[in-house]
JSON list of C-alpha atoms in Angstrom, two decimals:
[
{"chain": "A", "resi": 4, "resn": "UNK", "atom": "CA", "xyz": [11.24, 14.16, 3.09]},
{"chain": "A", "resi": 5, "resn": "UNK", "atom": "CA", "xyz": [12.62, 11.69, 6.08]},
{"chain": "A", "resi": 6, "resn": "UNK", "atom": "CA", "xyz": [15.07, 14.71, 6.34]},
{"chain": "A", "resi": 7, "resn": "UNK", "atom": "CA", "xyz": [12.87, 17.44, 6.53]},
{"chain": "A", "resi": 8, "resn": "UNK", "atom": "CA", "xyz": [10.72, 15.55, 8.99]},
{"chain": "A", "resi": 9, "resn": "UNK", "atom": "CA", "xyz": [13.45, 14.67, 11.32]},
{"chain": "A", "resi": 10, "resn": "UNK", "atom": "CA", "xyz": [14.94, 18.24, 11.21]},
{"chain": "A", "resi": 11, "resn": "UNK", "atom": "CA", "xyz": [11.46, 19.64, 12.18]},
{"chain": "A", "resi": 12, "resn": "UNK", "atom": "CA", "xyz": [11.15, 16.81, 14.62]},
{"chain": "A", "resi": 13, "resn": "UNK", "atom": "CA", "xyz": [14.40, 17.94, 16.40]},
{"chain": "A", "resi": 14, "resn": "UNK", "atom": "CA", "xyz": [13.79, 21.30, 16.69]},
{"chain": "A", "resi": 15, "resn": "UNK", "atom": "CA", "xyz": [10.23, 20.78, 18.41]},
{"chain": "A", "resi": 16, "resn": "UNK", "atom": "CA", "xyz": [8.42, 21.15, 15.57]},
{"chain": "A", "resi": 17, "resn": "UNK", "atom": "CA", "xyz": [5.94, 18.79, 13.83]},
{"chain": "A", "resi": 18, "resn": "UNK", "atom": "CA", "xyz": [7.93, 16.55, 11.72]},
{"chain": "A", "resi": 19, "resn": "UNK", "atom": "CA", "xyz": [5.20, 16.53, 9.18]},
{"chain": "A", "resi": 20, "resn": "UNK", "atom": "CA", "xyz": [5.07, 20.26, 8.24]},
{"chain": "A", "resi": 21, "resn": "UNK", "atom": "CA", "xyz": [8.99, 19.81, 8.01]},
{"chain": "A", "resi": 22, "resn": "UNK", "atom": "CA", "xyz": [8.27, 17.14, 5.34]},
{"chain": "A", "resi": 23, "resn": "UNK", "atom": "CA", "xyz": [5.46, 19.26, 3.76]},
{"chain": "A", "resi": 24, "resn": "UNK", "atom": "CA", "xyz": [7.97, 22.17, 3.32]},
{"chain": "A", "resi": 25, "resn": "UNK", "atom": "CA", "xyz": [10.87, 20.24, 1.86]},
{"chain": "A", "resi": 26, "resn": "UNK", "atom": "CA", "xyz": [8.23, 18.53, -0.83]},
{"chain": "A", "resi": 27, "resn": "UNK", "atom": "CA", "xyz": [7.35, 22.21, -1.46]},
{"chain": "A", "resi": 28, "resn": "UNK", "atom": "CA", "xyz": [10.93, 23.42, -1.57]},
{"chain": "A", "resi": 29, "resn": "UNK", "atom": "CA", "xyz": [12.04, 20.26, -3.94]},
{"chain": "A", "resi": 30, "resn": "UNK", "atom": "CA", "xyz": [8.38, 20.59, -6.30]},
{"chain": "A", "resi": 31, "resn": "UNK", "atom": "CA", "xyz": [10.59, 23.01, -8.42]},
{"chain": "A", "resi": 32, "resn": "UNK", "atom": "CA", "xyz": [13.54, 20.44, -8.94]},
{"chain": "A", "resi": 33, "resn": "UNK", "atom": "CA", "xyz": [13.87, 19.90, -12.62]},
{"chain": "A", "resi": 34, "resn": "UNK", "atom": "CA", "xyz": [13.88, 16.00, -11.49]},
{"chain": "A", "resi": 35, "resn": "UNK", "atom": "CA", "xyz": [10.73, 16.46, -9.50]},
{"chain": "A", "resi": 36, "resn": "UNK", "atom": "CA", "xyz": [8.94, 15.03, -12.35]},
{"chain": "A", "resi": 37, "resn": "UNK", "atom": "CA", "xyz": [10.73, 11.98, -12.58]},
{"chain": "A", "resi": 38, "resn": "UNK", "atom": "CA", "xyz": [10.97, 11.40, -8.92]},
{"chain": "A", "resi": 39, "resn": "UNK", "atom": "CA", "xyz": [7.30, 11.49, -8.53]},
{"chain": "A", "resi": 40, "resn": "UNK", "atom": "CA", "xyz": [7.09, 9.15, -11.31]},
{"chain": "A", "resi": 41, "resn": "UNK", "atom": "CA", "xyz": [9.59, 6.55, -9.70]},
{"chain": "A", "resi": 42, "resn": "UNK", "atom": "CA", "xyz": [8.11, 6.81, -6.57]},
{"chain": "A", "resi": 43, "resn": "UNK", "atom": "CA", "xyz": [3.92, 5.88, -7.90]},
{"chain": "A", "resi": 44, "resn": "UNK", "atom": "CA", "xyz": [4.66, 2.98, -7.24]},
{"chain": "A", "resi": 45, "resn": "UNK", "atom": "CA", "xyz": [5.66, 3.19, -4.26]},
{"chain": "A", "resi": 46, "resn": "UNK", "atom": "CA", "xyz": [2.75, 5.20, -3.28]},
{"chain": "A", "resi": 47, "resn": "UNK", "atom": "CA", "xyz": [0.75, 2.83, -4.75]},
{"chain": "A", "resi": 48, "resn": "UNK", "atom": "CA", "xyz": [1.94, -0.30, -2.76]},
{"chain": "A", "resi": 49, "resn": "UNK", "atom": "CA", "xyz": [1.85, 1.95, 0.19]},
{"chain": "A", "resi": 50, "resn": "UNK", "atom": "CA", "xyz": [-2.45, 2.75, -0.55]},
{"chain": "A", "resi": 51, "resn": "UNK", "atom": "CA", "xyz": [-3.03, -0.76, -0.95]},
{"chain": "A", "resi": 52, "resn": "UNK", "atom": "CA", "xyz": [-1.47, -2.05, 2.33]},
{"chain": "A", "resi": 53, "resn": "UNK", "atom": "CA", "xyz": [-3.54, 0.97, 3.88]},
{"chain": "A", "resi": 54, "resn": "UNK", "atom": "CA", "xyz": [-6.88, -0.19, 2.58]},
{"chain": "A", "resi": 55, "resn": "UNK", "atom": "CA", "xyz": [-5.74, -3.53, 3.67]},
{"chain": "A", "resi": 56, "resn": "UNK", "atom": "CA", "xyz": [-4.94, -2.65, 7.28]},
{"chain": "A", "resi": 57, "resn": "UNK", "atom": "CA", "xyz": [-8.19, -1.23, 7.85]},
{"chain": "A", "resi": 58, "resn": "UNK", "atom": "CA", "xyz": [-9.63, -4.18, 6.08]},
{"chain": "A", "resi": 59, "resn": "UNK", "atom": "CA", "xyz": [-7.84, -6.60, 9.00]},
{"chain": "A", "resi": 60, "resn": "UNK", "atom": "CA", "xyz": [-9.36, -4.20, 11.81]},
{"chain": "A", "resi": 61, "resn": "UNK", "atom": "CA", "xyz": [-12.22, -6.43, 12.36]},
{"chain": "A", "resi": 62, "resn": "UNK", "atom": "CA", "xyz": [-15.09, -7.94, 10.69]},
{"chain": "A", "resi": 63, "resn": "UNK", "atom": "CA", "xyz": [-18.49, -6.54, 9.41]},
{"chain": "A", "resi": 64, "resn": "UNK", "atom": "CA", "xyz": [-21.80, -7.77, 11.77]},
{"chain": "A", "resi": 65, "resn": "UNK", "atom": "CA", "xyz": [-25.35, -7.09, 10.30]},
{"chain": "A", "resi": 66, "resn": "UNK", "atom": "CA", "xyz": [-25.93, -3.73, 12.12]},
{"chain": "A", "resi": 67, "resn": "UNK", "atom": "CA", "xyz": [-22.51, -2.41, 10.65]},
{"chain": "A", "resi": 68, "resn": "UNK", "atom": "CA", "xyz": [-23.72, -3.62, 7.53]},
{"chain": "A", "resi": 69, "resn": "UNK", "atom": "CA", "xyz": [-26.90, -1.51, 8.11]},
{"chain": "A", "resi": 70, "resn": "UNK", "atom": "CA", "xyz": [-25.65, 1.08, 9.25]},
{"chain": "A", "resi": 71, "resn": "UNK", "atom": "CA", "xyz": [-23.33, 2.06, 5.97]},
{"chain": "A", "resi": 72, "resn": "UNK", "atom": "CA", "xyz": [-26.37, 0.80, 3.77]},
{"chain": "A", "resi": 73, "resn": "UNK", "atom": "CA", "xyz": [-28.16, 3.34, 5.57]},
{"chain": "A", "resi": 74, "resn": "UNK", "atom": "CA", "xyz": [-25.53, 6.33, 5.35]},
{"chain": "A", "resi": 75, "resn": "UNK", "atom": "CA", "xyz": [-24.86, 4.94, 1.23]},
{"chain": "A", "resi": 76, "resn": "UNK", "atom": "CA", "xyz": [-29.24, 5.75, 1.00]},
{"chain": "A", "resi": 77, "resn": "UNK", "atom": "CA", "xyz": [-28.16, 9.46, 1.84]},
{"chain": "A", "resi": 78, "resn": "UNK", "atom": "CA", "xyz": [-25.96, 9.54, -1.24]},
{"chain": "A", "resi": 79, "resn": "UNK", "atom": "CA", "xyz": [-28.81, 10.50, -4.23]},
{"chain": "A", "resi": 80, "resn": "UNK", "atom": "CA", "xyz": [-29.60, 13.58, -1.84]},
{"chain": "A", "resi": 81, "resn": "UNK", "atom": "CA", "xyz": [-26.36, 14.65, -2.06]},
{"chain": "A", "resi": 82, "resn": "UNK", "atom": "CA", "xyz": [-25.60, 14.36, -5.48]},
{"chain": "A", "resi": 83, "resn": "UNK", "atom": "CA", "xyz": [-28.74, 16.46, -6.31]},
{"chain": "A", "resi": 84, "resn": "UNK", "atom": "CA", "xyz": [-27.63, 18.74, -3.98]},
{"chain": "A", "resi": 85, "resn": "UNK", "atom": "CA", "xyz": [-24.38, 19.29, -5.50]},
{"chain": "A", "resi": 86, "resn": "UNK", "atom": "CA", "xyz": [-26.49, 19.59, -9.46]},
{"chain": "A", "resi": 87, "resn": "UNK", "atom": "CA", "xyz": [-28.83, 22.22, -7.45]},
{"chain": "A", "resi": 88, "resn": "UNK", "atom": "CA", "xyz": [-25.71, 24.16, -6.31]},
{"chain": "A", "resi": 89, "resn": "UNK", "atom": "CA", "xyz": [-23.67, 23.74, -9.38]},
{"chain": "A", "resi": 90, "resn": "UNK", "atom": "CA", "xyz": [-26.58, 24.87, -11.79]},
{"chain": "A", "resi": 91, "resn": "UNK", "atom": "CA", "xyz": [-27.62, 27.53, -9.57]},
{"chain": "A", "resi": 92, "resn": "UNK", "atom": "CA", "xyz": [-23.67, 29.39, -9.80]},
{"chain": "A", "resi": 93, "resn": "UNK", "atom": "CA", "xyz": [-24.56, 29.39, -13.26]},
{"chain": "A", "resi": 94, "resn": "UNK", "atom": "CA", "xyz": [-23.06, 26.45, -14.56]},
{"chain": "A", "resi": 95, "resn": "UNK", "atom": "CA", "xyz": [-24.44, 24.57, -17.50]},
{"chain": "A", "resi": 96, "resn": "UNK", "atom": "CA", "xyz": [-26.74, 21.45, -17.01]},
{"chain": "A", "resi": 97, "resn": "UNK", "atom": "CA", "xyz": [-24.19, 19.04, -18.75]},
{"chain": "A", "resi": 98, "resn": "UNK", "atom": "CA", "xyz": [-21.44, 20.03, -16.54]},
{"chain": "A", "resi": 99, "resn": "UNK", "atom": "CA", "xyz": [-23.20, 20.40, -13.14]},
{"chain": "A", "resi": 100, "resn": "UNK", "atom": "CA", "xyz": [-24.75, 16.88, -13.78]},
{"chain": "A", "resi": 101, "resn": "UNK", "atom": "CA", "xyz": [-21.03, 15.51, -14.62]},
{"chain": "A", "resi": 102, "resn": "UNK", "atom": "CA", "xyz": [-20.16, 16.99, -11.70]},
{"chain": "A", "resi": 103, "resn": "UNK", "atom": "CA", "xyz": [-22.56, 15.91, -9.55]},
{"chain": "A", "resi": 104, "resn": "UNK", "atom": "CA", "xyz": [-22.02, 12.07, -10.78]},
{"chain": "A", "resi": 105, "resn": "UNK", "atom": "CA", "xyz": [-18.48, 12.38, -10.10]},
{"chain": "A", "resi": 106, "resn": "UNK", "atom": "CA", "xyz": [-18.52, 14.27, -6.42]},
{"chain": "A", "resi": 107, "resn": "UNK", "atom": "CA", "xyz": [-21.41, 12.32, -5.34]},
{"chain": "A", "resi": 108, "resn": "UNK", "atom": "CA", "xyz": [-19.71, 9.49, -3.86]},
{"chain": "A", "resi": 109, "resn": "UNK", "atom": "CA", "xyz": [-18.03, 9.07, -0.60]},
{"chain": "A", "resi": 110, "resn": "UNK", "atom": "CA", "xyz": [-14.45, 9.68, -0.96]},
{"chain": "A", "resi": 111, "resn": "UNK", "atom": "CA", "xyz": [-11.63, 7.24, 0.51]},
{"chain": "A", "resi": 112, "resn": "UNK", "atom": "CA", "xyz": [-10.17, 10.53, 2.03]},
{"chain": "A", "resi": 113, "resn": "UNK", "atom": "CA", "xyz": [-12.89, 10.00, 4.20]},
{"chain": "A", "resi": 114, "resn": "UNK", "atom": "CA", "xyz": [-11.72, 6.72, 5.18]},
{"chain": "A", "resi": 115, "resn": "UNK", "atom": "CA", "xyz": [-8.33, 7.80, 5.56]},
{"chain": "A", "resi": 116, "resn": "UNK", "atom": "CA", "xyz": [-9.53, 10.70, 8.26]},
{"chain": "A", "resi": 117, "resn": "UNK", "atom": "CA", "xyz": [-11.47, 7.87, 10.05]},
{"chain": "A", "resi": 118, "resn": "UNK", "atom": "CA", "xyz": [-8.57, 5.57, 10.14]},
{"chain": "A", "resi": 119, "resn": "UNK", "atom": "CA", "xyz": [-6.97, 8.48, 11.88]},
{"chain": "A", "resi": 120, "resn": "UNK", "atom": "CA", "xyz": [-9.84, 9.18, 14.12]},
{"chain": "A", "resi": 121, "resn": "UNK", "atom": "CA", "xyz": [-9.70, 5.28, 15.37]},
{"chain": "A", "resi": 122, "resn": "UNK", "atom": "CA", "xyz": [-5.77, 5.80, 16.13]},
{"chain": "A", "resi": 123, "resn": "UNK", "atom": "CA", "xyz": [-6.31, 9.18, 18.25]},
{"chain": "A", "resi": 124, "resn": "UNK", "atom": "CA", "xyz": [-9.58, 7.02, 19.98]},
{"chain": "A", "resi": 125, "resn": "UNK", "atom": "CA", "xyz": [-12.12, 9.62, 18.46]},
{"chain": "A", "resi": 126, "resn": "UNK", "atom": "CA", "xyz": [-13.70, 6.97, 17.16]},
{"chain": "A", "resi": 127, "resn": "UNK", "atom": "CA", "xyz": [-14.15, 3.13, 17.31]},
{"chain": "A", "resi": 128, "resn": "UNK", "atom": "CA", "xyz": [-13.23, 0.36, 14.98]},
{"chain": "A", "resi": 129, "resn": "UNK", "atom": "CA", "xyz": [-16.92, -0.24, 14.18]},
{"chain": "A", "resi": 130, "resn": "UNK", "atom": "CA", "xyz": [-17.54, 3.19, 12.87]},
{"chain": "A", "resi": 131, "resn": "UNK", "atom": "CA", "xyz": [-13.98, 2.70, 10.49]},
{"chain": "A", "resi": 132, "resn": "UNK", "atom": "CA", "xyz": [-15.24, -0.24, 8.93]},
{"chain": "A", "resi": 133, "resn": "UNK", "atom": "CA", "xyz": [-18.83, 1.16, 8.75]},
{"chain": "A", "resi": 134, "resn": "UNK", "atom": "CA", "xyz": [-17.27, 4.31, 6.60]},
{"chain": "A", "resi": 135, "resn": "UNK", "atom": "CA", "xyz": [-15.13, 1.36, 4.60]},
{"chain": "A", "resi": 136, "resn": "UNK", "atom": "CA", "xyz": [-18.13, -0.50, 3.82]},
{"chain": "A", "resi": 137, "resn": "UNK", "atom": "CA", "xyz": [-20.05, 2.68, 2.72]},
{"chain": "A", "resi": 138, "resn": "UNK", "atom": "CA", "xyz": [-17.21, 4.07, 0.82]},
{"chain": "A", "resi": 139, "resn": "UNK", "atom": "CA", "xyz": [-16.83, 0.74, -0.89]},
{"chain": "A", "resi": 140, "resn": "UNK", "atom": "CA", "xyz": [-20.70, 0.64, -1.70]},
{"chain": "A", "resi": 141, "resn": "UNK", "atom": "CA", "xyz": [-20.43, 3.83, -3.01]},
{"chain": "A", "resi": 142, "resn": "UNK", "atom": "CA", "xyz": [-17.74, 3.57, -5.11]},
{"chain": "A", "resi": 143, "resn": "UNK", "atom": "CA", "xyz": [-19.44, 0.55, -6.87]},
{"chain": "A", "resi": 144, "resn": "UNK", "atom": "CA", "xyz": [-22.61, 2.45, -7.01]},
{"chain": "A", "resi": 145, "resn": "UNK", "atom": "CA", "xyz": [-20.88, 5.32, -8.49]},
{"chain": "A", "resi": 146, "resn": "UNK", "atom": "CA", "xyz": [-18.96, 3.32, -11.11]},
{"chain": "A", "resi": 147, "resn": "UNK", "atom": "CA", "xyz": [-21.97, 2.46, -13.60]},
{"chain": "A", "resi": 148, "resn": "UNK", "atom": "CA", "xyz": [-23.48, 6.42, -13.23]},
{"chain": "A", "resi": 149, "resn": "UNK", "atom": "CA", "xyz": [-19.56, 7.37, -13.98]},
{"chain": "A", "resi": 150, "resn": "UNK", "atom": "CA", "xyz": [-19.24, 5.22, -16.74]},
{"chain": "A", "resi": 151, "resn": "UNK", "atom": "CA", "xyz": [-22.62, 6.44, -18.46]},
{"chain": "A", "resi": 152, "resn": "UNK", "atom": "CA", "xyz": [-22.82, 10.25, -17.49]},
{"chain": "A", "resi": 153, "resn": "UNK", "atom": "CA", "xyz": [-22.78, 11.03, -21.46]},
{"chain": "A", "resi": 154, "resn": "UNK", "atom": "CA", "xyz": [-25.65, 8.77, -22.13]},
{"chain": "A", "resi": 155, "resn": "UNK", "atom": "CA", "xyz": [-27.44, 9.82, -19.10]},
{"chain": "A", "resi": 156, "resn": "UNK", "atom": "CA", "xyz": [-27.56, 13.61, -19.96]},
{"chain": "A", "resi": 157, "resn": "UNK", "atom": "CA", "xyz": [-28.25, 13.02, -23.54]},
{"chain": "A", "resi": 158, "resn": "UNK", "atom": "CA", "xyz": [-31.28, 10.88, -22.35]},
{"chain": "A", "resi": 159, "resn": "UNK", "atom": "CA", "xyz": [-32.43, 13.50, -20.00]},
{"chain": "A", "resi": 160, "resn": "UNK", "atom": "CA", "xyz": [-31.18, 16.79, -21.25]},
{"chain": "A", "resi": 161, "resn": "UNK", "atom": "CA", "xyz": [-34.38, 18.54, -21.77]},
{"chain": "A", "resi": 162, "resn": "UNK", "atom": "CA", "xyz": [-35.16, 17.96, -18.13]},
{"chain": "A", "resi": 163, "resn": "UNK", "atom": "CA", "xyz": [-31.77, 19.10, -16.86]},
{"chain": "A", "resi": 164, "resn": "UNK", "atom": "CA", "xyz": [-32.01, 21.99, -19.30]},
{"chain": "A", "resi": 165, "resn": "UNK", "atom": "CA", "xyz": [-35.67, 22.96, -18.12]},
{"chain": "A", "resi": 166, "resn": "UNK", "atom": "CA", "xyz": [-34.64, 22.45, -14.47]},
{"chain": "A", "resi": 167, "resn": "UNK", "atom": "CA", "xyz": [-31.51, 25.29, -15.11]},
{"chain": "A", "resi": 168, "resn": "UNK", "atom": "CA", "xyz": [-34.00, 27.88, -17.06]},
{"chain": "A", "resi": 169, "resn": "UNK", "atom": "CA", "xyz": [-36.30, 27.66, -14.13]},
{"chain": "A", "resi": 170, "resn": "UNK", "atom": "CA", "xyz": [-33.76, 28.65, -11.95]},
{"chain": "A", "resi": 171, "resn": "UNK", "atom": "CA", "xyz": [-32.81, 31.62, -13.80]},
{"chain": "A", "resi": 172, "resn": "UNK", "atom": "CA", "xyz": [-36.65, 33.16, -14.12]},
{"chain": "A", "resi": 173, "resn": "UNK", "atom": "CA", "xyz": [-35.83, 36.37, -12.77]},
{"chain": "A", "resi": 174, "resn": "UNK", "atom": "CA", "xyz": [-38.81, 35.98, -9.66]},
{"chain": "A", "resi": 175, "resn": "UNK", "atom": "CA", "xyz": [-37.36, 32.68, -8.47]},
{"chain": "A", "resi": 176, "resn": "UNK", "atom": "CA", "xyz": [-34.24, 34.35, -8.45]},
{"chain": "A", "resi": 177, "resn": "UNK", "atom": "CA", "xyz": [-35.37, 37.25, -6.54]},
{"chain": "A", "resi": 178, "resn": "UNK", "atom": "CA", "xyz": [-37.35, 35.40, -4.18]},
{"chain": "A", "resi": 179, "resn": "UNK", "atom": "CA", "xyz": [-34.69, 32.36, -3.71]},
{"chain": "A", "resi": 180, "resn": "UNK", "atom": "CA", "xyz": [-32.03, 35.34, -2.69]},
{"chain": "A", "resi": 181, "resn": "UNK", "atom": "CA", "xyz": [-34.38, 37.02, -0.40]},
{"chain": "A", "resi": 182, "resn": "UNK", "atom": "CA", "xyz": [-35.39, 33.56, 1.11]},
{"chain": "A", "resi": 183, "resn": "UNK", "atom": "CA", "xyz": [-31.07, 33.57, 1.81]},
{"chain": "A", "resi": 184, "resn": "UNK", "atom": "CA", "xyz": [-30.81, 36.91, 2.92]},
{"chain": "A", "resi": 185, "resn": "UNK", "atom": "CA", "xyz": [-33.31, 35.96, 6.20]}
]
């Protein structure tokens, strides 16, 4: 990869994309497997010193606090936004509410674009540790929902079953795609 990047790099190009195309070019190594298995770990300890460096970036006051609290409140809107879309490309209840469940948390990818916002001054350090506090909330939210999807459904299922027949009458559907088409 360091290869590929510094190649790329000398040549005027972004040294990134070099390393991008010599992971693709290597992906069909018969030891690709085992390299990505050695180096986990690695990627591992390199995750956890990331979370930790935007941990050290400054400390949380009570409007920060607020703030994420606030954006974390958001969350149940978008997780029955993602069952509403899910049902309604025909998927069945069980799977659009597992679905749901599991995309309707904020991701640390999220975090990771932030951090990268704060380097390139797009954004300040308050708004990368409001998006780690809300990412962290969410995730801990999330984790008891995860856990019990199963039960949840199987609680509920009549409801979530109703809810995906009455998107399917034939006039909603009509009048739910001419409602799109204007």
């Amino acid at each position: 990869m360091v290869a590929g990047y510094e190649f790329f790099y000398s040549v005027d190009l972004k040294g990134d994309l070099g390393a991008l195309i010599l992971g693709i070019v290597i992906s069909n190594h018969p030891k690709s497997k085992a390299l990505a298995k050695s180096l986990f770990s690695f990627k591992e300890l390199m995750l956890v010193g990331f979370f930790l460096s935007v941990g050290m970036q400054g400390l949380p006051t009570i409007p920060i606090i607020l703030t994420a609290i606030g954006l974390v409140l958001i969350l149940p809107a978008k997780t029955w936004l993602y069952f509403f879309i899910t049902s309604r490309f025909g998927l069945r209840s069980r799977t659009s509410l597992l679905n749901a469940i599991t995309l309707g948390n904020f991701s640390e990818f999220g975090l990771i674009v932030a951090a990268l916002g704060v380097s390139q001054g797009f954004l300040s350090v308050e708004w990368l540790l409001v998006i780690a506090i809300a990412v962290s909330i969410s995730f801990a939210t999330a984790a008891p929902f995860s856990k019990n999807a199963e039960e949840i459904y199987q609680r509920y299922k009549k409801h979530y079953i109703l809810f995906r027949k009455i998107l399917f009458i034939p006039k909603i559907r009509f009048w739910i795609r001419v409602k799109l088409q204007y």
